[in-house]
mmCIF file with all atom_site columns, C-alpha atoms in Angstrom:
data_model
loop_
_atom_site.group_PDB
_atom_site.id
_atom_site.type_symbol
_atom_site.label_atom_id
_atom_site.label_alt_id
_atom_site.label_comp_id
_atom_site.label_asym_id
_atom_site.label_entity_id
_atom_site.label_seq_id
_atom_site.pdbx_PDB_ins_code
_atom_site.Cartn_x
_atom_site.Cartn_y
_atom_site.Cartn_z
_atom_site.occupancy
_atom_site.B_iso_or_equiv
_atom_site.pdbx_formal_charge
_atom_site.auth_seq_id
_atom_site.auth_comp_id
_atom_site.auth_asym_id
_atom_site.auth_atom_id
_atom_site.pdbx_PDB_model_num
ATOM 1   C CA . UNK A 1 1   ? 16.438 94.147  82.000  1.00 0.00 ? 1   UNK A CA 1
ATOM 2   C CA . UNK A 1 2   ? 17.929 90.551  81.200  1.00 0.00 ? 2   UNK A CA 1
ATOM 3   C CA . UNK A 1 3   ? 16.329 87.939  78.786  1.00 0.00 ? 3   UNK A CA 1
ATOM 4   C CA . UNK A 1 4   ? 17.685 85.112  81.522  1.00 0.00 ? 4   UNK A CA 1
ATOM 5   C CA . UNK A 1 5   ? 17.545 85.469  85.431  1.00 0.00 ? 5   UNK A CA 1
ATOM 6   C CA . UNK A 1 6   ? 20.933 85.158  87.253  1.00 0.00 ? 6   UNK A CA 1
ATOM 7   C CA . UNK A 1 7   ? 20.776 82.587  89.420  1.00 0.00 ? 7   UNK A CA 1
ATOM 8   C CA . UNK A 1 8   ? 24.347 82.009  90.413  1.00 0.00 ? 8   UNK A CA 1
ATOM 9   C CA . UNK A 1 9   ? 27.415 84.519  91.888  1.00 0.00 ? 9   UNK A CA 1
ATOM 10  C CA . UNK A 1 10  ? 29.561 83.128  88.773  1.00 0.00 ? 10  UNK A CA 1
ATOM 11  C CA . UNK A 1 11  ? 26.017 84.243  86.131  1.00 0.00 ? 11  UNK A CA 1
ATOM 12  C CA . UNK A 1 12  ? 26.115 87.208  88.167  1.00 0.00 ? 12  UNK A CA 1
ATOM 13  C CA . UNK A 1 13  ? 29.861 87.873  87.410  1.00 0.00 ? 13  UNK A CA 1
ATOM 14  C CA . UNK A 1 14  ? 29.641 86.831  84.266  1.00 0.00 ? 14  UNK A CA 1
ATOM 15  C CA . UNK A 1 15  ? 27.694 89.042  83.029  1.00 0.00 ? 15  UNK A CA 1
ATOM 16  C CA . UNK A 1 16  ? 28.777 91.912  85.014  1.00 0.00 ? 16  UNK A CA 1
ATOM 17  C CA . UNK A 1 17  ? 32.305 91.700  83.715  1.00 0.00 ? 17  UNK A CA 1
ATOM 18  C CA . UNK A 1 18  ? 30.614 91.741  80.203  1.00 0.00 ? 18  UNK A CA 1
ATOM 19  C CA . UNK A 1 19  ? 29.229 95.064  81.575  1.00 0.00 ? 19  UNK A CA 1
ATOM 20  C CA . UNK A 1 20  ? 32.451 96.474  83.086  1.00 0.00 ? 20  UNK A CA 1
ATOM 21  C CA . UNK A 1 21  ? 33.782 98.957  79.516  1.00 0.00 ? 21  UNK A CA 1
ATOM 22  C CA . UNK A 1 22  ? 36.546 101.224 82.675  1.00 0.00 ? 22  UNK A CA 1
ATOM 23  C CA . UNK A 1 23  ? 37.668 98.211  84.302  1.00 0.00 ? 23  UNK A CA 1
ATOM 24  C CA . UNK A 1 24  ? 36.229 98.982  87.962  1.00 0.00 ? 24  UNK A CA 1
ATOM 25  C CA . UNK A 1 25  ? 35.559 95.405  88.757  1.00 0.00 ? 25  UNK A CA 1
ATOM 26  C CA . UNK A 1 26  ? 38.522 93.061  90.736  1.00 0.00 ? 26  UNK A CA 1
ATOM 27  C CA . UNK A 1 27  ? 37.899 90.200  91.814  1.00 0.00 ? 27  UNK A CA 1
ATOM 28  C CA . UNK A 1 28  ? 38.478 89.331  95.507  1.00 0.00 ? 28  UNK A CA 1
ATOM 29  C CA . UNK A 1 29  ? 38.970 85.434  95.694  1.00 0.00 ? 29  UNK A CA 1
ATOM 30  C CA . UNK A 1 30  ? 36.573 82.529  93.965  1.00 0.00 ? 30  UNK A CA 1
ATOM 31  C CA . UNK A 1 31  ? 32.963 84.012  95.986  1.00 0.00 ? 31  UNK A CA 1
ATOM 32  C CA . UNK A 1 32  ? 34.006 88.213  95.610  1.00 0.00 ? 32  UNK A CA 1
ATOM 33  C CA . UNK A 1 33  ? 34.627 91.088  93.724  1.00 0.00 ? 33  UNK A CA 1
ATOM 34  C CA . UNK A 1 34  ? 34.981 94.188  93.836  1.00 0.00 ? 34  UNK A CA 1
ATOM 35  C CA . UNK A 1 35  ? 33.805 97.558  91.596  1.00 0.00 ? 35  UNK A CA 1
ATOM 36  C CA . UNK A 1 36  ? 35.723 100.042 92.490  1.00 0.00 ? 36  UNK A CA 1
ATOM 37  C CA . UNK A 1 37  ? 34.004 103.727 91.504  1.00 0.00 ? 37  UNK A CA 1
ATOM 38  C CA . UNK A 1 38  ? 36.914 106.159 92.355  1.00 0.00 ? 38  UNK A CA 1
ATOM 39  C CA . UNK A 1 39  ? 39.368 106.076 95.189  1.00 0.00 ? 39  UNK A CA 1
ATOM 40  C CA . UNK A 1 40  ? 37.877 106.147 98.335  1.00 0.00 ? 40  UNK A CA 1
ATOM 41  C CA . UNK A 1 41  ? 33.954 104.443 97.306  1.00 0.00 ? 41  UNK A CA 1
ATOM 42  C CA . UNK A 1 42  ? 33.611 100.593 96.246  1.00 0.00 ? 42  UNK A CA 1
ATOM 43  C CA . UNK A 1 43  ? 31.048 98.288  96.623  1.00 0.00 ? 43  UNK A CA 1
ATOM 44  C CA . UNK A 1 44  ? 32.266 94.776  97.965  1.00 0.00 ? 44  UNK A CA 1
ATOM 45  C CA . UNK A 1 45  ? 29.709 91.705  96.427  1.00 0.00 ? 45  UNK A CA 1
ATOM 46  C CA . UNK A 1 46  ? 30.270 88.361  98.393  1.00 0.00 ? 46  UNK A CA 1
ATOM 47  C CA . UNK A 1 47  ? 28.139 85.476  97.395  1.00 0.00 ? 47  UNK A CA 1
ATOM 48  C CA . UNK A 1 48  ? 26.436 83.975  100.403 1.00 0.00 ? 48  UNK A CA 1
ATOM 49  C CA . UNK A 1 49  ? 25.151 81.088  97.533  1.00 0.00 ? 49  UNK A CA 1
ATOM 50  C CA . UNK A 1 50  ? 21.464 81.934  97.431  1.00 0.00 ? 50  UNK A CA 1
ATOM 51  C CA . UNK A 1 51  ? 21.859 85.548  97.452  1.00 0.00 ? 51  UNK A CA 1
ATOM 52  C CA . UNK A 1 52  ? 24.907 87.872  97.533  1.00 0.00 ? 52  UNK A CA 1
ATOM 53  C CA . UNK A 1 53  ? 26.015 90.473  100.107 1.00 0.00 ? 53  UNK A CA 1
ATOM 54  C CA . UNK A 1 54  ? 26.141 94.368  98.985  1.00 0.00 ? 54  UNK A CA 1
ATOM 55  C CA . UNK A 1 55  ? 28.363 95.867  100.733 1.00 0.00 ? 55  UNK A CA 1
ATOM 56  C CA . UNK A 1 56  ? 29.148 100.025 100.040 1.00 0.00 ? 56  UNK A CA 1
ATOM 57  C CA . UNK A 1 57  ? 32.736 100.927 101.423 1.00 0.00 ? 57  UNK A CA 1
ATOM 58  C CA . UNK A 1 58  ? 34.250 104.648 101.832 1.00 0.00 ? 58  UNK A CA 1
ATOM 59  C CA . UNK A 1 59  ? 37.725 104.825 102.099 1.00 0.00 ? 59  UNK A CA 1
ATOM 60  C CA . UNK A 1 60  ? 37.689 100.725 102.946 1.00 0.00 ? 60  UNK A CA 1
ATOM 61  C CA . UNK A 1 61  ? 35.000 100.855 105.570 1.00 0.00 ? 61  UNK A CA 1
ATOM 62  C CA . UNK A 1 62  ? 31.480 99.589  105.685 1.00 0.00 ? 62  UNK A CA 1
ATOM 63  C CA . UNK A 1 63  ? 28.802 102.166 104.909 1.00 0.00 ? 63  UNK A CA 1
ATOM 64  C CA . UNK A 1 64  ? 26.195 100.100 104.326 1.00 0.00 ? 64  UNK A CA 1
ATOM 65  C CA . UNK A 1 65  ? 24.982 97.016  102.918 1.00 0.00 ? 65  UNK A CA 1
ATOM 66  C CA . UNK A 1 66  ? 21.966 94.597  102.127 1.00 0.00 ? 66  UNK A CA 1
ATOM 67  C CA . UNK A 1 67  ? 21.096 91.282  100.118 1.00 0.00 ? 67  UNK A CA 1
ATOM 68  C CA . UNK A 1 68  ? 19.958 91.016  97.276  1.00 0.00 ? 68  UNK A CA 1
ATOM 69  C CA . UNK A 1 69  ? 19.454 88.060  94.937  1.00 0.00 ? 69  UNK A CA 1
ATOM 70  C CA . UNK A 1 70  ? 21.682 87.294  92.416  1.00 0.00 ? 70  UNK A CA 1
ATOM 71  C CA . UNK A 1 71  ? 18.964 89.395  89.619  1.00 0.00 ? 71  UNK A CA 1
ATOM 72  C CA . UNK A 1 72  ? 18.516 92.007  91.491  1.00 0.00 ? 72  UNK A CA 1
ATOM 73  C CA . UNK A 1 73  ? 22.052 92.361  92.342  1.00 0.00 ? 73  UNK A CA 1
ATOM 74  C CA . UNK A 1 74  ? 22.659 91.929  88.551  1.00 0.00 ? 74  UNK A CA 1
ATOM 75  C CA . UNK A 1 75  ? 19.991 94.698  88.218  1.00 0.00 ? 75  UNK A CA 1
ATOM 76  C CA . UNK A 1 76  ? 21.406 97.201  89.955  1.00 0.00 ? 76  UNK A CA 1
ATOM 77  C CA . UNK A 1 77  ? 24.855 96.501  89.686  1.00 0.00 ? 77  UNK A CA 1
ATOM 78  C CA . UNK A 1 78  ? 24.378 96.782  85.739  1.00 0.00 ? 78  UNK A CA 1
ATOM 79  C CA . UNK A 1 79  ? 23.165 100.532 86.428  1.00 0.00 ? 79  UNK A CA 1
ATOM 80  C CA . UNK A 1 80  ? 26.529 100.964 88.625  1.00 0.00 ? 80  UNK A CA 1
ATOM 81  C CA . UNK A 1 81  ? 28.677 100.196 85.485  1.00 0.00 ? 81  UNK A CA 1
ATOM 82  C CA . UNK A 1 82  ? 26.252 101.218 82.962  1.00 0.00 ? 82  UNK A CA 1
ATOM 83  C CA . UNK A 1 83  ? 26.685 105.491 85.076  1.00 0.00 ? 83  UNK A CA 1
ATOM 84  C CA . UNK A 1 84  ? 29.544 104.564 87.678  1.00 0.00 ? 84  UNK A CA 1
ATOM 85  C CA . UNK A 1 85  ? 29.203 108.791 88.129  1.00 0.00 ? 85  UNK A CA 1
ATOM 86  C CA . UNK A 1 86  ? 25.488 108.490 89.398  1.00 0.00 ? 86  UNK A CA 1
ATOM 87  C CA . UNK A 1 87  ? 26.211 105.614 91.657  1.00 0.00 ? 87  UNK A CA 1
ATOM 88  C CA . UNK A 1 88  ? 28.906 107.865 93.054  1.00 0.00 ? 88  UNK A CA 1
ATOM 89  C CA . UNK A 1 89  ? 27.172 110.701 93.108  1.00 0.00 ? 89  UNK A CA 1
ATOM 90  C CA . UNK A 1 90  ? 24.328 109.290 95.370  1.00 0.00 ? 90  UNK A CA 1
ATOM 91  C CA . UNK A 1 91  ? 27.331 107.763 97.744  1.00 0.00 ? 91  UNK A CA 1
ATOM 92  C CA . UNK A 1 92  ? 28.185 110.854 97.875  1.00 0.00 ? 92  UNK A CA 1
ATOM 93  C CA . UNK A 1 93  ? 25.751 112.152 99.078  1.00 0.00 ? 93  UNK A CA 1
ATOM 94  C CA . UNK A 1 94  ? 24.581 109.549 101.470 1.00 0.00 ? 94  UNK A CA 1
ATOM 95  C CA . UNK A 1 95  ? 27.700 111.146 103.107 1.00 0.00 ? 95  UNK A CA 1
ATOM 96  C CA . UNK A 1 96  ? 27.192 114.356 103.840 1.00 0.00 ? 96  UNK A CA 1
ATOM 97  C CA . UNK A 1 97  ? 23.330 112.916 104.911 1.00 0.00 ? 97  UNK A CA 1
ATOM 98  C CA . UNK A 1 98  ? 25.350 110.997 107.653 1.00 0.00 ? 98  UNK A CA 1
ATOM 99  C CA . UNK A 1 99  ? 27.652 114.456 108.130 1.00 0.00 ? 99  UNK A CA 1
ATOM 100 C CA . UNK A 1 100 ? 25.476 116.433 108.582 1.00 0.00 ? 100 UNK A CA 1
ATOM 101 C CA . UNK A 1 101 ? 23.021 114.517 110.736 1.00 0.00 ? 101 UNK A CA 1
ATOM 102 C CA . UNK A 1 102 ? 26.066 113.100 113.223 1.00 0.00 ? 102 UNK A CA 1
ATOM 103 C CA . UNK A 1 103 ? 26.227 117.283 113.727 1.00 0.00 ? 103 UNK A CA 1
ATOM 104 C CA . UNK A 1 104 ? 22.873 117.977 114.400 1.00 0.00 ? 104 UNK A CA 1
ATOM 105 C CA . UNK A 1 105 ? 22.964 114.914 116.961 1.00 0.00 ? 105 UNK A CA 1
ATOM 106 C CA . UNK A 1 106 ? 25.396 115.937 118.414 1.00 0.00 ? 106 UNK A CA 1
ATOM 107 C CA . UNK A 1 107 ? 24.839 119.643 119.000 1.00 0.00 ? 107 UNK A CA 1
ATOM 108 C CA . UNK A 1 108 ? 21.223 118.530 120.190 1.00 0.00 ? 108 UNK A CA 1
ATOM 109 C CA . UNK A 1 109 ? 23.546 116.324 122.938 1.00 0.00 ? 109 UNK A CA 1
ATOM 110 C CA . UNK A 1 110 ? 25.396 119.168 124.013 1.00 0.00 ? 110 UNK A CA 1
ATOM 111 C CA . UNK A 1 111 ? 22.279 120.990 124.231 1.00 0.00 ? 111 UNK A CA 1
ATOM 112 C CA . UNK A 1 112 ? 20.774 118.328 126.397 1.00 0.00 ? 112 UNK A CA 1
ATOM 113 C CA . UNK A 1 113 ? 23.295 118.274 128.411 1.00 0.00 ? 113 UNK A CA 1
ATOM 114 C CA . UNK A 1 114 ? 23.998 122.007 129.587 1.00 0.00 ? 114 UNK A CA 1
ATOM 115 C CA . UNK A 1 115 ? 20.365 122.081 129.970 1.00 0.00 ? 115 UNK A CA 1
ATOM 116 C CA . UNK A 1 116 ? 20.403 118.790 131.972 1.00 0.00 ? 116 UNK A CA 1
ATOM 117 C CA . UNK A 1 117 ? 23.681 121.072 134.262 1.00 0.00 ? 117 UNK A CA 1
ATOM 118 C CA . UNK A 1 118 ? 21.974 124.072 134.774 1.00 0.00 ? 118 UNK A CA 1
ATOM 119 C CA . UNK A 1 119 ? 18.857 122.051 135.877 1.00 0.00 ? 119 UNK A CA 1
ATOM 120 C CA . UNK A 1 120 ? 21.170 120.118 138.203 1.00 0.00 ? 120 UNK A CA 1
ATOM 121 C CA . UNK A 1 121 ? 22.827 123.808 139.253 1.00 0.00 ? 121 UNK A CA 1
ATOM 122 C CA . UNK A 1 122 ? 19.408 125.132 140.194 1.00 0.00 ? 122 UNK A CA 1
ATOM 123 C CA . UNK A 1 123 ? 18.704 122.499 142.489 1.00 0.00 ? 123 UNK A CA 1
ATOM 124 C CA . UNK A 1 124 ? 21.947 122.079 143.960 1.00 0.00 ? 124 UNK A CA 1
ATOM 125 C CA . UNK A 1 125 ? 22.150 125.658 144.993 1.00 0.00 ? 125 UNK A CA 1
ATOM 126 C CA . UNK A 1 126 ? 18.461 125.201 147.298 1.00 0.00 ? 126 UNK A CA 1
#
């Protein structure tokens, strides 16, 4: 943990840059930067003046986001920079879980539609 708490976006950025040994951080503009985990996954960080907006992306599209305070963002992103491969595996796992859930919901919706059509056909025949 940090000795002094991170209280501003500038402190967050500068402290994280010091941890970025693999040069994964790229400034987007004066109030945002990105951490690239690989060619597909990245984390965009935007300053909201009292907190930051963290956006987890796959192929440039938002997967999820949250709004941590600066210190919490520092703690989380310092872990990402310390072990980007772990963070990448976690994002890939989330992607796979979402894919499986989408398949399940699609199959359930198709089954419900089929049952409703059967019921409608039975009532139409009488």
